[in-house]
PDB file of N, CA and C in Angstrom:
ATOM      1  N   MET A 909      40.141 -49.442 -42.650  1.00  0.00           N
ATOM      2  CA  MET A 909      39.293 -48.784 -41.678  1.00  0.00           C
ATOM      3  C   MET A 909      40.061 -48.636 -40.364  1.00  0.00           C
ATOM      4  N   MET A 910      39.941 -47.455 -39.773  1.00  0.00           N
ATOM      5  CA  MET A 910      40.590 -47.209 -38.499  1.00  0.00           C
ATOM      6  C   MET A 910      39.687 -47.686 -37.364  1.00  0.00           C
ATOM      7  N   TRP A 911      40.288 -48.248 -36.331  1.00  0.00           N
ATOM      8  CA  TRP A 911      39.497 -48.710 -35.202  1.00  0.00           C
ATOM      9  C   TRP A 911      38.817 -47.539 -34.485  1.00  0.00           C
ATOM     10  N   GLN A 912      39.413 -46.371 -34.551  1.00  0.00           N
ATOM     11  CA  GLN A 912      38.823 -45.202 -33.916  1.00  0.00           C
ATOM     12  C   GLN A 912      37.479 -44.840 -34.549  1.00  0.00           C
ATOM     13  N   ASP A 913      37.369 -45.091 -35.853  1.00  0.00           N
ATOM     14  CA  ASP A 913      36.119 -44.825 -36.564  1.00  0.00           C
ATOM     15  C   ASP A 913      34.985 -45.643 -35.938  1.00  0.00           C
ATOM     16  N   LEU A 914      35.257 -46.891 -35.621  1.00  0.00           N
ATOM     17  CA  LEU A 914      34.242 -47.759 -35.009  1.00  0.00           C
ATOM     18  C   LEU A 914      33.893 -47.311 -33.592  1.00  0.00           C
ATOM     19  N   ILE A 915      34.880 -46.836 -32.853  1.00  0.00           N
ATOM     20  CA  ILE A 915      34.635 -46.364 -31.487  1.00  0.00           C
ATOM     21  C   ILE A 915      33.715 -45.140 -31.505  1.00  0.00           C
ATOM     22  N   PHE A 916      34.016 -44.176 -32.374  1.00  0.00           N
ATOM     23  CA  PHE A 916      33.175 -42.989 -32.470  1.00  0.00           C
ATOM     24  C   PHE A 916      31.776 -43.349 -32.970  1.00  0.00           C
ATOM     25  N   LEU A 917      31.681 -44.286 -33.897  1.00  0.00           N
ATOM     26  CA  LEU A 917      30.374 -44.737 -34.373  1.00  0.00           C
ATOM     27  C   LEU A 917      29.590 -45.364 -33.228  1.00  0.00           C
ATOM     28  N   ALA A 918      30.243 -46.195 -32.432  1.00  0.00           N
ATOM     29  CA  ALA A 918      29.559 -46.836 -31.300  1.00  0.00           C
ATOM     30  C   ALA A 918      29.026 -45.789 -30.327  1.00  0.00           C
ATOM     31  N   GLY A 919      29.807 -44.753 -30.064  1.00  0.00           N
ATOM     32  CA  GLY A 919      29.342 -43.686 -29.182  1.00  0.00           C
ATOM     33  C   GLY A 919      28.138 -42.961 -29.744  1.00  0.00           C
ATOM     34  N   SER A 920      28.141 -42.713 -31.033  1.00  0.00           N
ATOM     35  CA  SER A 920      27.012 -42.033 -31.666  1.00  0.00           C
ATOM     36  C   SER A 920      25.768 -42.908 -31.658  1.00  0.00           C
ATOM     37  N   VAL A 921      25.921 -44.182 -31.920  1.00  0.00           N
ATOM     38  CA  VAL A 921      24.776 -45.098 -31.906  1.00  0.00           C
ATOM     39  C   VAL A 921      24.192 -45.170 -30.495  1.00  0.00           C
ATOM     40  N   PHE A 922      25.064 -45.211 -29.492  1.00  0.00           N
ATOM     41  CA  PHE A 922      24.587 -45.201 -28.110  1.00  0.00           C
ATOM     42  C   PHE A 922      23.785 -43.929 -27.837  1.00  0.00           C
ATOM     43  N   SER A 923      24.289 -42.784 -28.286  1.00  0.00           N
ATOM     44  CA  SER A 923      23.576 -41.514 -28.109  1.00  0.00           C
ATOM     45  C   SER A 923      22.202 -41.552 -28.766  1.00  0.00           C
ATOM     46  N   LEU A 924      22.137 -42.133 -29.957  1.00  0.00           N
ATOM     47  CA  LEU A 924      20.853 -42.224 -30.659  1.00  0.00           C
ATOM     48  C   LEU A 924      19.844 -43.033 -29.852  1.00  0.00           C
ATOM     49  N   PHE A 925      20.276 -44.175 -29.311  1.00  0.00           N
ATOM     50  CA  PHE A 925      19.374 -45.011 -28.519  1.00  0.00           C
ATOM     51  C   PHE A 925      18.918 -44.289 -27.257  1.00  0.00           C
ATOM     52  N   VAL A 926      19.814 -43.518 -26.648  1.00  0.00           N
ATOM     53  CA  VAL A 926      19.471 -42.791 -25.434  1.00  0.00           C
ATOM     54  C   VAL A 926      18.486 -41.655 -25.722  1.00  0.00           C
ATOM     55  N   LEU A 927      18.574 -41.055 -26.904  1.00  0.00           N
ATOM     56  CA  LEU A 927      17.723 -39.916 -27.238  1.00  0.00           C
ATOM     57  C   LEU A 927      16.339 -40.304 -27.758  1.00  0.00           C
ATOM     58  N   VAL A 928      16.172 -41.516 -28.224  1.00  0.00           N
ATOM     59  CA  VAL A 928      14.884 -41.950 -28.783  1.00  0.00           C
ATOM     60  C   VAL A 928      13.730 -41.772 -27.790  1.00  0.00           C
ATOM     61  N   PRO A 929      13.867 -42.168 -26.507  1.00  0.00           N
ATOM     62  CA  PRO A 929      12.738 -41.966 -25.587  1.00  0.00           C
ATOM     63  C   PRO A 929      12.343 -40.494 -25.432  1.00  0.00           C
ATOM     64  N   THR A 930      13.306 -39.597 -25.459  1.00  0.00           N
ATOM     65  CA  THR A 930      12.994 -38.172 -25.365  1.00  0.00           C
ATOM     66  C   THR A 930      12.191 -37.717 -26.570  1.00  0.00           C
ATOM     67  N   LEU A 931      12.559 -38.188 -27.728  1.00  0.00           N
ATOM     68  CA  LEU A 931      11.846 -37.814 -28.943  1.00  0.00           C
ATOM     69  C   LEU A 931      10.432 -38.393 -28.959  1.00  0.00           C
ATOM     70  N   ARG A 932      10.257 -39.579 -28.418  1.00  0.00           N
ATOM     71  CA  ARG A 932       8.947 -40.238 -28.428  1.00  0.00           C
ATOM     72  C   ARG A 932       8.003 -39.715 -27.354  1.00  0.00           C
ATOM     73  N   ASP A 933       8.537 -39.137 -26.287  1.00  0.00           N
ATOM     74  CA  ASP A 933       7.725 -38.671 -25.168  1.00  0.00           C
ATOM     75  C   ASP A 933       7.141 -37.295 -25.463  1.00  0.00           C
ATOM     76  N   SER A 934       5.846 -37.250 -25.689  1.00  0.00           N
ATOM     77  CA  SER A 934       5.200 -35.977 -26.033  1.00  0.00           C
ATOM     78  C   SER A 934       5.198 -34.993 -24.873  1.00  0.00           C
ATOM     79  N   MET A 935       5.438 -35.460 -23.663  1.00  0.00           N
ATOM     80  CA  MET A 935       5.482 -34.584 -22.495  1.00  0.00           C
ATOM     81  C   MET A 935       6.901 -34.079 -22.206  1.00  0.00           C
ATOM     82  N   ALA A 936       7.890 -34.563 -22.944  1.00  0.00           N
ATOM     83  CA  ALA A 936       9.274 -34.143 -22.717  1.00  0.00           C
ATOM     84  C   ALA A 936       9.418 -32.660 -23.033  1.00  0.00           C
ATOM     85  N   ASN A 937      10.245 -32.004 -22.249  1.00  0.00           N
ATOM     86  CA  ASN A 937      10.469 -30.576 -22.418  1.00  0.00           C
ATOM     87  C   ASN A 937      11.964 -30.329 -22.293  1.00  0.00           C
ATOM     88  N   VAL A 938      12.660 -30.264 -23.404  1.00  0.00           N
ATOM     89  CA  VAL A 938      14.105 -30.069 -23.425  1.00  0.00           C
ATOM     90  C   VAL A 938      14.376 -28.616 -23.811  1.00  0.00           C
ATOM     91  N   PRO A 939      15.110 -27.895 -22.980  1.00  0.00           N
ATOM     92  CA  PRO A 939      15.377 -26.485 -23.311  1.00  0.00           C
ATOM     93  C   PRO A 939      16.054 -26.328 -24.665  1.00  0.00           C
ATOM     94  N   LEU A 940      15.660 -25.298 -25.375  1.00  0.00           N
ATOM     95  CA  LEU A 940      16.263 -24.998 -26.668  1.00  0.00           C
ATOM     96  C   LEU A 940      17.750 -24.693 -26.506  1.00  0.00           C
ATOM     97  N   GLY A 941      18.123 -24.158 -25.357  1.00  0.00           N
ATOM     98  CA  GLY A 941      19.527 -23.872 -25.068  1.00  0.00           C
ATOM     99  C   GLY A 941      20.371 -25.124 -24.908  1.00  0.00           C
ATOM    100  N   THR A 942      19.736 -26.260 -24.756  1.00  0.00           N
ATOM    101  CA  THR A 942      20.437 -27.550 -24.699  1.00  0.00           C
ATOM    102  C   THR A 942      20.408 -28.240 -26.056  1.00  0.00           C
ATOM    103  N   SER A 943      19.227 -28.305 -26.663  1.00  0.00           N
ATOM    104  CA  SER A 943      19.074 -29.083 -27.888  1.00  0.00           C
ATOM    105  C   SER A 943      19.713 -28.425 -29.113  1.00  0.00           C
ATOM    106  N   ALA A 944      19.602 -27.117 -29.250  1.00  0.00           N
ATOM    107  CA  ALA A 944      20.172 -26.450 -30.429  1.00  0.00           C
ATOM    108  C   ALA A 944      21.702 -26.535 -30.467  1.00  0.00           C
ATOM    109  N   PRO A 945      22.404 -26.247 -29.363  1.00  0.00           N
ATOM    110  CA  PRO A 945      23.861 -26.405 -29.404  1.00  0.00           C
ATOM    111  C   PRO A 945      24.287 -27.861 -29.625  1.00  0.00           C
ATOM    112  N   SER A 946      23.549 -28.801 -29.045  1.00  0.00           N
ATOM    113  CA  SER A 946      23.887 -30.217 -29.233  1.00  0.00           C
ATOM    114  C   SER A 946      23.723 -30.622 -30.692  1.00  0.00           C
ATOM    115  N   ALA A 947      22.684 -30.119 -31.345  1.00  0.00           N
ATOM    116  CA  ALA A 947      22.485 -30.398 -32.775  1.00  0.00           C
ATOM    117  C   ALA A 947      23.627 -29.806 -33.592  1.00  0.00           C
ATOM    118  N   THR A 948      24.009 -28.593 -33.266  1.00  0.00           N
ATOM    119  CA  THR A 948      25.094 -27.921 -33.986  1.00  0.00           C
ATOM    120  C   THR A 948      26.410 -28.674 -33.821  1.00  0.00           C
ATOM    121  N   ILE A 949      26.702 -29.096 -32.601  1.00  0.00           N
ATOM    122  CA  ILE A 949      27.938 -29.842 -32.345  1.00  0.00           C
ATOM    123  C   ILE A 949      27.941 -31.156 -33.125  1.00  0.00           C
ATOM    124  N   GLY A 950      26.792 -31.851 -33.155  1.00  0.00           N
ATOM    125  CA  GLY A 950      26.713 -33.109 -33.904  1.00  0.00           C
ATOM    126  C   GLY A 950      27.027 -32.907 -35.378  1.00  0.00           C
ATOM    127  N   VAL A 951      26.480 -31.853 -35.962  1.00  0.00           N
ATOM    128  CA  VAL A 951      26.727 -31.577 -37.386  1.00  0.00           C
ATOM    129  C   VAL A 951      28.190 -31.183 -37.608  1.00  0.00           C
ATOM    130  N   ILE A 952      28.736 -30.341 -36.742  1.00  0.00           N
ATOM    131  CA  ILE A 952      30.142 -29.925 -36.883  1.00  0.00           C
ATOM    132  C   ILE A 952      31.072 -31.124 -36.741  1.00  0.00           C
ATOM    133  N   TYR A 953      30.823 -31.963 -35.740  1.00  0.00           N
ATOM    134  CA  TYR A 953      31.641 -33.171 -35.588  1.00  0.00           C
ATOM    135  C   TYR A 953      31.515 -34.066 -36.811  1.00  0.00           C
ATOM    136  N   GLY A 954      30.296 -34.215 -37.316  1.00  0.00           N
ATOM    137  CA  GLY A 954      30.091 -35.055 -38.496  1.00  0.00           C
ATOM    138  C   GLY A 954      30.879 -34.554 -39.693  1.00  0.00           C
ATOM    139  N   LEU A 955      30.842 -33.261 -39.930  1.00  0.00           N
ATOM    140  CA  LEU A 955      31.589 -32.696 -41.055  1.00  0.00           C
ATOM    141  C   LEU A 955      33.100 -32.815 -40.837  1.00  0.00           C
ATOM    142  N   THR A 956      33.529 -32.660 -39.586  1.00  0.00           N
ATOM    143  CA  THR A 956      34.957 -32.811 -39.283  1.00  0.00           C
ATOM    144  C   THR A 956      35.410 -34.242 -39.510  1.00  0.00           C
ATOM    145  N   PHE A 957      34.632 -35.203 -39.032  1.00  0.00           N
ATOM    146  CA  PHE A 957      34.974 -36.612 -39.262  1.00  0.00           C
ATOM    147  C   PHE A 957      35.001 -36.928 -40.753  1.00  0.00           C
ATOM    148  N   LEU A 958      34.065 -36.365 -41.489  1.00  0.00           N
ATOM    149  CA  LEU A 958      34.027 -36.588 -42.930  1.00  0.00           C
ATOM    150  C   LEU A 958      35.296 -36.063 -43.592  1.00  0.00           C
ATOM    151  N   SER A 959      35.768 -34.901 -43.146  1.00  0.00           N
ATOM    152  CA  SER A 959      36.987 -34.328 -43.724  1.00  0.00           C
ATOM    153  C   SER A 959      38.222 -35.165 -43.403  1.00  0.00           C
ATOM    154  N   LEU A 960      38.135 -35.974 -42.339  1.00  0.00           N
ATOM    155  CA  LEU A 960      39.252 -36.849 -41.970  1.00  0.00           C
ATOM    156  C   LEU A 960      39.146 -38.231 -42.618  1.00  0.00           C
ATOM    157  N   GLY A 961      38.105 -38.439 -43.396  1.00  0.00           N
ATOM    158  CA  GLY A 961      37.912 -39.733 -44.042  1.00  0.00           C
ATOM    159  C   GLY A 961      37.286 -40.779 -43.132  1.00  0.00           C
ATOM    160  N   MET A 962      36.743 -40.360 -42.018  1.00  0.00           N
ATOM    161  CA  MET A 962      36.118 -41.287 -41.067  1.00  0.00           C
ATOM    162  C   MET A 962      34.603 -41.283 -41.334  1.00  0.00           C
ATOM    163  N   THR A 963      34.218 -42.018 -42.365  1.00  0.00           N
ATOM    164  CA  THR A 963      32.833 -41.952 -42.843  1.00  0.00           C
ATOM    165  C   THR A 963      31.818 -42.530 -41.854  1.00  0.00           C
ATOM    166  N   LEU A 964      32.178 -43.572 -41.130  1.00  0.00           N
ATOM    167  CA  LEU A 964      31.241 -44.141 -40.160  1.00  0.00           C
ATOM    168  C   LEU A 964      31.012 -43.176 -39.006  1.00  0.00           C
ATOM    169  N   SER A 965      32.081 -42.576 -38.518  1.00  0.00           N
ATOM    170  CA  SER A 965      31.959 -41.576 -37.452  1.00  0.00           C
ATOM    171  C   SER A 965      31.149 -40.388 -37.936  1.00  0.00           C
ATOM    172  N   ALA A 966      31.392 -39.978 -39.162  1.00  0.00           N
ATOM    173  CA  ALA A 966      30.669 -38.846 -39.736  1.00  0.00           C
ATOM    174  C   ALA A 966      29.178 -39.143 -39.794  1.00  0.00           C
ATOM    175  N   ALA A 967      28.824 -40.322 -40.271  1.00  0.00           N
ATOM    176  CA  ALA A 967      27.409 -40.694 -40.373  1.00  0.00           C
ATOM    177  C   ALA A 967      26.756 -40.714 -38.995  1.00  0.00           C
ATOM    178  N   GLY A 968      27.430 -41.303 -38.026  1.00  0.00           N
ATOM    179  CA  GLY A 968      26.886 -41.360 -36.670  1.00  0.00           C
ATOM    180  C   GLY A 968      26.703 -39.987 -36.064  1.00  0.00           C
ATOM    181  N   SER A 969      27.686 -39.127 -36.217  1.00  0.00           N
ATOM    182  CA  SER A 969      27.595 -37.779 -35.655  1.00  0.00           C
ATOM    183  C   SER A 969      26.530 -36.944 -36.361  1.00  0.00           C
ATOM    184  N   LEU A 970      26.440 -37.081 -37.671  1.00  0.00           N
ATOM    185  CA  LEU A 970      25.405 -36.347 -38.400  1.00  0.00           C
ATOM    186  C   LEU A 970      24.009 -36.819 -37.993  1.00  0.00           C
ATOM    187  N   LEU A 971      23.837 -38.118 -37.803  1.00  0.00           N
ATOM    188  CA  LEU A 971      22.545 -38.638 -37.344  1.00  0.00           C
ATOM    189  C   LEU A 971      22.216 -38.140 -35.935  1.00  0.00           C
ATOM    190  N   THR A 972      23.232 -38.059 -35.085  1.00  0.00           N
ATOM    191  CA  THR A 972      23.024 -37.516 -33.749  1.00  0.00           C
ATOM    192  C   THR A 972      22.611 -36.052 -33.831  1.00  0.00           C
ATOM    193  N   GLY A 973      23.242 -35.296 -34.737  1.00  0.00           N
ATOM    194  CA  GLY A 973      22.858 -33.904 -34.949  1.00  0.00           C
ATOM    195  C   GLY A 973      21.428 -33.784 -35.437  1.00  0.00           C
ATOM    196  N   VAL A 974      21.024 -34.677 -36.322  1.00  0.00           N
ATOM    197  CA  VAL A 974      19.643 -34.684 -36.819  1.00  0.00           C
ATOM    198  C   VAL A 974      18.672 -35.012 -35.677  1.00  0.00           C
ATOM    199  N   MET A 975      19.042 -35.976 -34.841  1.00  0.00           N
ATOM    200  CA  MET A 975      18.182 -36.353 -33.716  1.00  0.00           C
ATOM    201  C   MET A 975      17.994 -35.170 -32.765  1.00  0.00           C
ATOM    202  N   TRP A 976      19.081 -34.470 -32.459  1.00  0.00           N
ATOM    203  CA  TRP A 976      18.982 -33.293 -31.594  1.00  0.00           C
ATOM    204  C   TRP A 976      18.164 -32.196 -32.265  1.00  0.00           C
ATOM    205  N   SER A 977      18.274 -32.082 -33.588  1.00  0.00           N
ATOM    206  CA  SER A 977      17.466 -31.090 -34.313  1.00  0.00           C
ATOM    207  C   SER A 977      15.983 -31.408 -34.195  1.00  0.00           C
ATOM    208  N   LEU A 978      15.635 -32.673 -34.292  1.00  0.00           N
ATOM    209  CA  LEU A 978      14.239 -33.085 -34.128  1.00  0.00           C
ATOM    210  C   LEU A 978      13.746 -32.800 -32.716  1.00  0.00           C
ATOM    211  N   ILE A 979      14.599 -33.059 -31.729  1.00  0.00           N
ATOM    212  CA  ILE A 979      14.233 -32.767 -30.346  1.00  0.00           C
ATOM    213  C   ILE A 979      14.038 -31.263 -30.170  1.00  0.00           C
ATOM    214  N   ALA A 980      14.927 -30.470 -30.779  1.00  0.00           N
ATOM    215  CA  ALA A 980      14.789 -29.007 -30.696  1.00  0.00           C
ATOM    216  C   ALA A 980      13.469 -28.557 -31.316  1.00  0.00           C
ATOM    217  N   ALA A 981      13.110 -29.149 -32.424  1.00  0.00           N
ATOM    218  CA  ALA A 981      11.889 -28.739 -33.123  1.00  0.00           C
ATOM    219  C   ALA A 981      10.624 -29.232 -32.436  1.00  0.00           C
ATOM    220  N   LEU A 982      10.671 -30.442 -31.887  1.00  0.00           N
ATOM    221  CA  LEU A 982       9.455 -31.059 -31.360  1.00  0.00           C
ATOM    222  C   LEU A 982       9.314 -31.037 -29.845  1.00  0.00           C
ATOM    223  N   ARG A 983      10.411 -30.942 -29.116  1.00  0.00           N
ATOM    224  CA  ARG A 983      10.349 -31.087 -27.657  1.00  0.00           C
ATOM    225  C   ARG A 983      10.908 -29.899 -26.887  1.00  0.00           C
ATOM    226  N   SER A 984      11.169 -28.795 -27.565  1.00  0.00           N
ATOM    227  CA  SER A 984      11.643 -27.588 -26.892  1.00  0.00           C
ATOM    228  C   SER A 984      10.559 -26.536 -26.908  1.00  0.00           C
ATOM    229  N   PRO A 985      10.365 -25.861 -25.778  1.00  0.00           N
ATOM    230  CA  PRO A 985       9.392 -24.770 -25.785  1.00  0.00           C
ATOM    231  C   PRO A 985       9.928 -23.620 -26.625  1.00  0.00           C
ATOM    232  N   HIS A 986       9.085 -23.076 -27.455  1.00  0.00           N
ATOM    233  CA  HIS A 986       9.489 -21.980 -28.321  1.00  0.00           C
ATOM    234  C   HIS A 986       8.808 -20.704 -27.843  1.00  0.00           C
ATOM    235  N   PRO A 987       9.517 -19.591 -27.827  1.00  0.00           N
ATOM    236  CA  PRO A 987       8.965 -18.343 -27.306  1.00  0.00           C
ATOM    237  C   PRO A 987       7.672 -17.901 -28.001  1.00  0.00           C
ATOM    238  N   LEU A 988       7.508 -18.226 -29.246  1.00  0.00           N
ATOM    239  CA  LEU A 988       6.323 -17.793 -29.978  1.00  0.00           C
ATOM    240  C   LEU A 988       5.174 -18.784 -29.891  1.00  0.00           C
ATOM    241  N   ASP A 989       5.398 -19.892 -29.217  1.00  0.00           N
ATOM    242  CA  ASP A 989       4.362 -20.915 -29.095  1.00  0.00           C
ATOM    243  C   ASP A 989       3.443 -20.563 -27.937  1.00  0.00           C
ATOM    244  N   HIS A 990       2.193 -20.286 -28.219  1.00  0.00           N
ATOM    245  CA  HIS A 990       1.240 -19.852 -27.204  1.00  0.00           C
ATOM    246  C   HIS A 990       0.939 -20.916 -26.151  1.00  0.00           C
ATOM    247  N   ARG A 991       1.193 -22.172 -26.447  1.00  0.00           N
ATOM    248  CA  ARG A 991       0.885 -23.246 -25.494  1.00  0.00           C
ATOM    249  C   ARG A 991       1.731 -23.153 -24.239  1.00  0.00           C
ATOM    250  N   PHE A 992       2.895 -22.549 -24.311  1.00  0.00           N
ATOM    251  CA  PHE A 992       3.787 -22.490 -23.162  1.00  0.00           C
ATOM    252  C   PHE A 992       3.785 -21.117 -22.499  1.00  0.00           C
ATOM    253  N   GLY A 993       3.093 -20.160 -23.099  1.00  0.00           N
ATOM    254  CA  GLY A 993       3.196 -18.789 -22.638  1.00  0.00           C
ATOM    255  C   GLY A 993       2.385 -18.441 -21.408  1.00  0.00           C
ATOM    256  N   SER A 994       1.078 -18.594 -21.443  1.00  0.00           N
ATOM    257  CA  SER A 994       0.250 -18.089 -20.360  1.00  0.00           C
ATOM    258  C   SER A 994      -0.480 -19.201 -19.644  1.00  0.00           C
ATOM    259  N   ARG A 995      -0.880 -18.893 -18.421  1.00  0.00           N
ATOM    260  CA  ARG A 995      -1.636 -19.852 -17.631  1.00  0.00           C
ATOM    261  C   ARG A 995      -3.068 -19.981 -18.134  1.00  0.00           C
ATOM    262  N   SER A 996      -3.566 -19.004 -18.856  1.00  0.00           N
ATOM    263  CA  SER A 996      -4.943 -19.037 -19.333  1.00  0.00           C
ATOM    264  C   SER A 996      -5.147 -20.020 -20.478  1.00  0.00           C
ATOM    265  N   SER A 997      -4.065 -20.572 -21.023  1.00  0.00           N
ATOM    266  CA  SER A 997      -4.193 -21.499 -22.146  1.00  0.00           C
ATOM    267  C   SER A 997      -4.223 -22.950 -21.692  1.00  0.00           C
ATOM    268  N   ARG A 998      -4.495 -23.185 -20.391  1.00  0.00           N
ATOM    269  CA  ARG A 998      -4.550 -24.553 -19.872  1.00  0.00           C
ATOM    270  C   ARG A 998      -5.745 -25.308 -20.420  1.00  0.00           C
ATOM    271  N   THR A 999      -5.588 -26.605 -20.445  1.00  0.00           N
ATOM    272  CA  THR A 999      -6.735 -27.438 -20.824  1.00  0.00           C
ATOM    273  C   THR A 999      -7.571 -27.707 -19.589  1.00  0.00           C
ATOM    274  N   ASP A1000      -8.774 -28.209 -19.751  1.00  0.00           N
ATOM    275  CA  ASP A1000      -9.681 -28.460 -18.632  1.00  0.00           C
ATOM    276  C   ASP A1000      -9.108 -29.431 -17.615  1.00  0.00           C
ATOM    277  N   GLY A1001      -8.248 -30.347 -18.038  1.00  0.00           N
ATOM    278  CA  GLY A1001      -7.705 -31.362 -17.146  1.00  0.00           C
ATOM    279  C   GLY A1001      -6.565 -30.870 -16.278  1.00  0.00           C
ATOM    280  N   GLU A1002      -6.074 -29.687 -16.508  1.00  0.00           N
ATOM    281  CA  GLU A1002      -4.956 -29.185 -15.729  1.00  0.00           C
ATOM    282  C   GLU A1002      -5.460 -28.483 -14.480  1.00  0.00           C
ATOM    283  N   GLN A1003      -4.615 -28.426 -13.462  1.00  0.00           N
ATOM    284  CA  GLN A1003      -4.984 -27.782 -12.213  1.00  0.00           C
ATOM    285  C   GLN A1003      -5.086 -26.280 -12.388  1.00  0.00           C
ATOM    286  N   SER A1004      -5.987 -25.681 -11.661  1.00  0.00           N
ATOM    287  CA  SER A1004      -6.110 -24.237 -11.710  1.00  0.00           C
ATOM    288  C   SER A1004      -5.471 -23.585 -10.501  1.00  0.00           C
ATOM    289  N   SER A1005      -5.143 -24.360  -9.474  1.00  0.00           N
ATOM    290  CA  SER A1005      -4.485 -23.803  -8.299  1.00  0.00           C
ATOM    291  C   SER A1005      -2.978 -23.814  -8.497  1.00  0.00           C
ATOM    292  N   GLY A1006      -2.265 -23.222  -7.554  1.00  0.00           N
ATOM    293  CA  GLY A1006      -0.810 -23.143  -7.656  1.00  0.00           C
ATOM    294  C   GLY A1006      -0.110 -24.413  -7.265  1.00  0.00           C
ATOM    295  N   GLY A1007      -0.825 -25.426  -6.767  1.00  0.00           N
ATOM    296  CA  GLY A1007      -0.203 -26.672  -6.315  1.00  0.00           C
ATOM    297  C   GLY A1007       0.337 -27.477  -7.471  1.00  0.00           C
ATOM    298  N   SER A1008       1.167 -28.445  -7.126  1.00  0.00           N
ATOM    299  CA  SER A1008       1.754 -29.278  -8.183  1.00  0.00           C
ATOM    300  C   SER A1008       0.882 -30.499  -8.414  1.00  0.00           C
ATOM    301  N   ALA A1009       0.886 -30.944  -9.619  1.00  0.00           N
ATOM    302  CA  ALA A1009       0.097 -32.114  -9.992  1.00  0.00           C
ATOM    303  C   ALA A1009       0.809 -33.386  -9.572  1.00  0.00           C
ATOM    304  N   ALA A1010       0.050 -34.405  -9.282  1.00  0.00           N
ATOM    305  CA  ALA A1010       0.648 -35.689  -8.954  1.00  0.00           C
ATOM    306  C   ALA A1010       1.234 -36.303 -10.216  1.00  0.00           C
ATOM    307  N   PRO A1011       2.373 -36.978 -10.095  1.00  0.00           N
ATOM    308  CA  PRO A1011       2.977 -37.601 -11.281  1.00  0.00           C
ATOM    309  C   PRO A1011       2.086 -38.715 -11.822  1.00  0.00           C
ATOM    310  N   HIS A1012       2.140 -38.903 -13.103  1.00  0.00           N
ATOM    311  CA  HIS A1012       1.341 -39.964 -13.712  1.00  0.00           C
ATOM    312  C   HIS A1012       2.254 -41.084 -14.175  1.00  0.00           C
ATOM    313  N   ALA A1013       1.704 -42.266 -14.227  1.00  0.00           N
ATOM    314  CA  ALA A1013       2.469 -43.427 -14.678  1.00  0.00           C
ATOM    315  C   ALA A1013       2.313 -43.561 -16.191  1.00  0.00           C
ATOM    316  N   ASP A1014       3.383 -43.932 -16.840  1.00  0.00           N
ATOM    317  CA  ASP A1014       3.335 -44.128 -18.296  1.00  0.00           C
ATOM    318  C   ASP A1014       2.870 -45.508 -18.641  1.00  0.00           C
TER     319      ASP A1014
END
């Protein structure tokens, strides 16, 4: 086993831990222009590491790509999703004026 394989795996595991709160937060809003390229890069890196025989790095990068894919699917506004399109689709609890809402504590 190459020591570099462990270093790349450690970086991927760190990325996974950092991304978990974003995936769990239903109010998170990550642009599709950020999450989709990040998912693609994770998969490409994973396949590249696999071709080099660095299986641990490949697994970590592929998992990171999967995590970004989940964020893209669940936490990115989609153009066809009516919930993000118009102001008339607000729920009763949202403000109707142009002012900003006070932040809430989690």
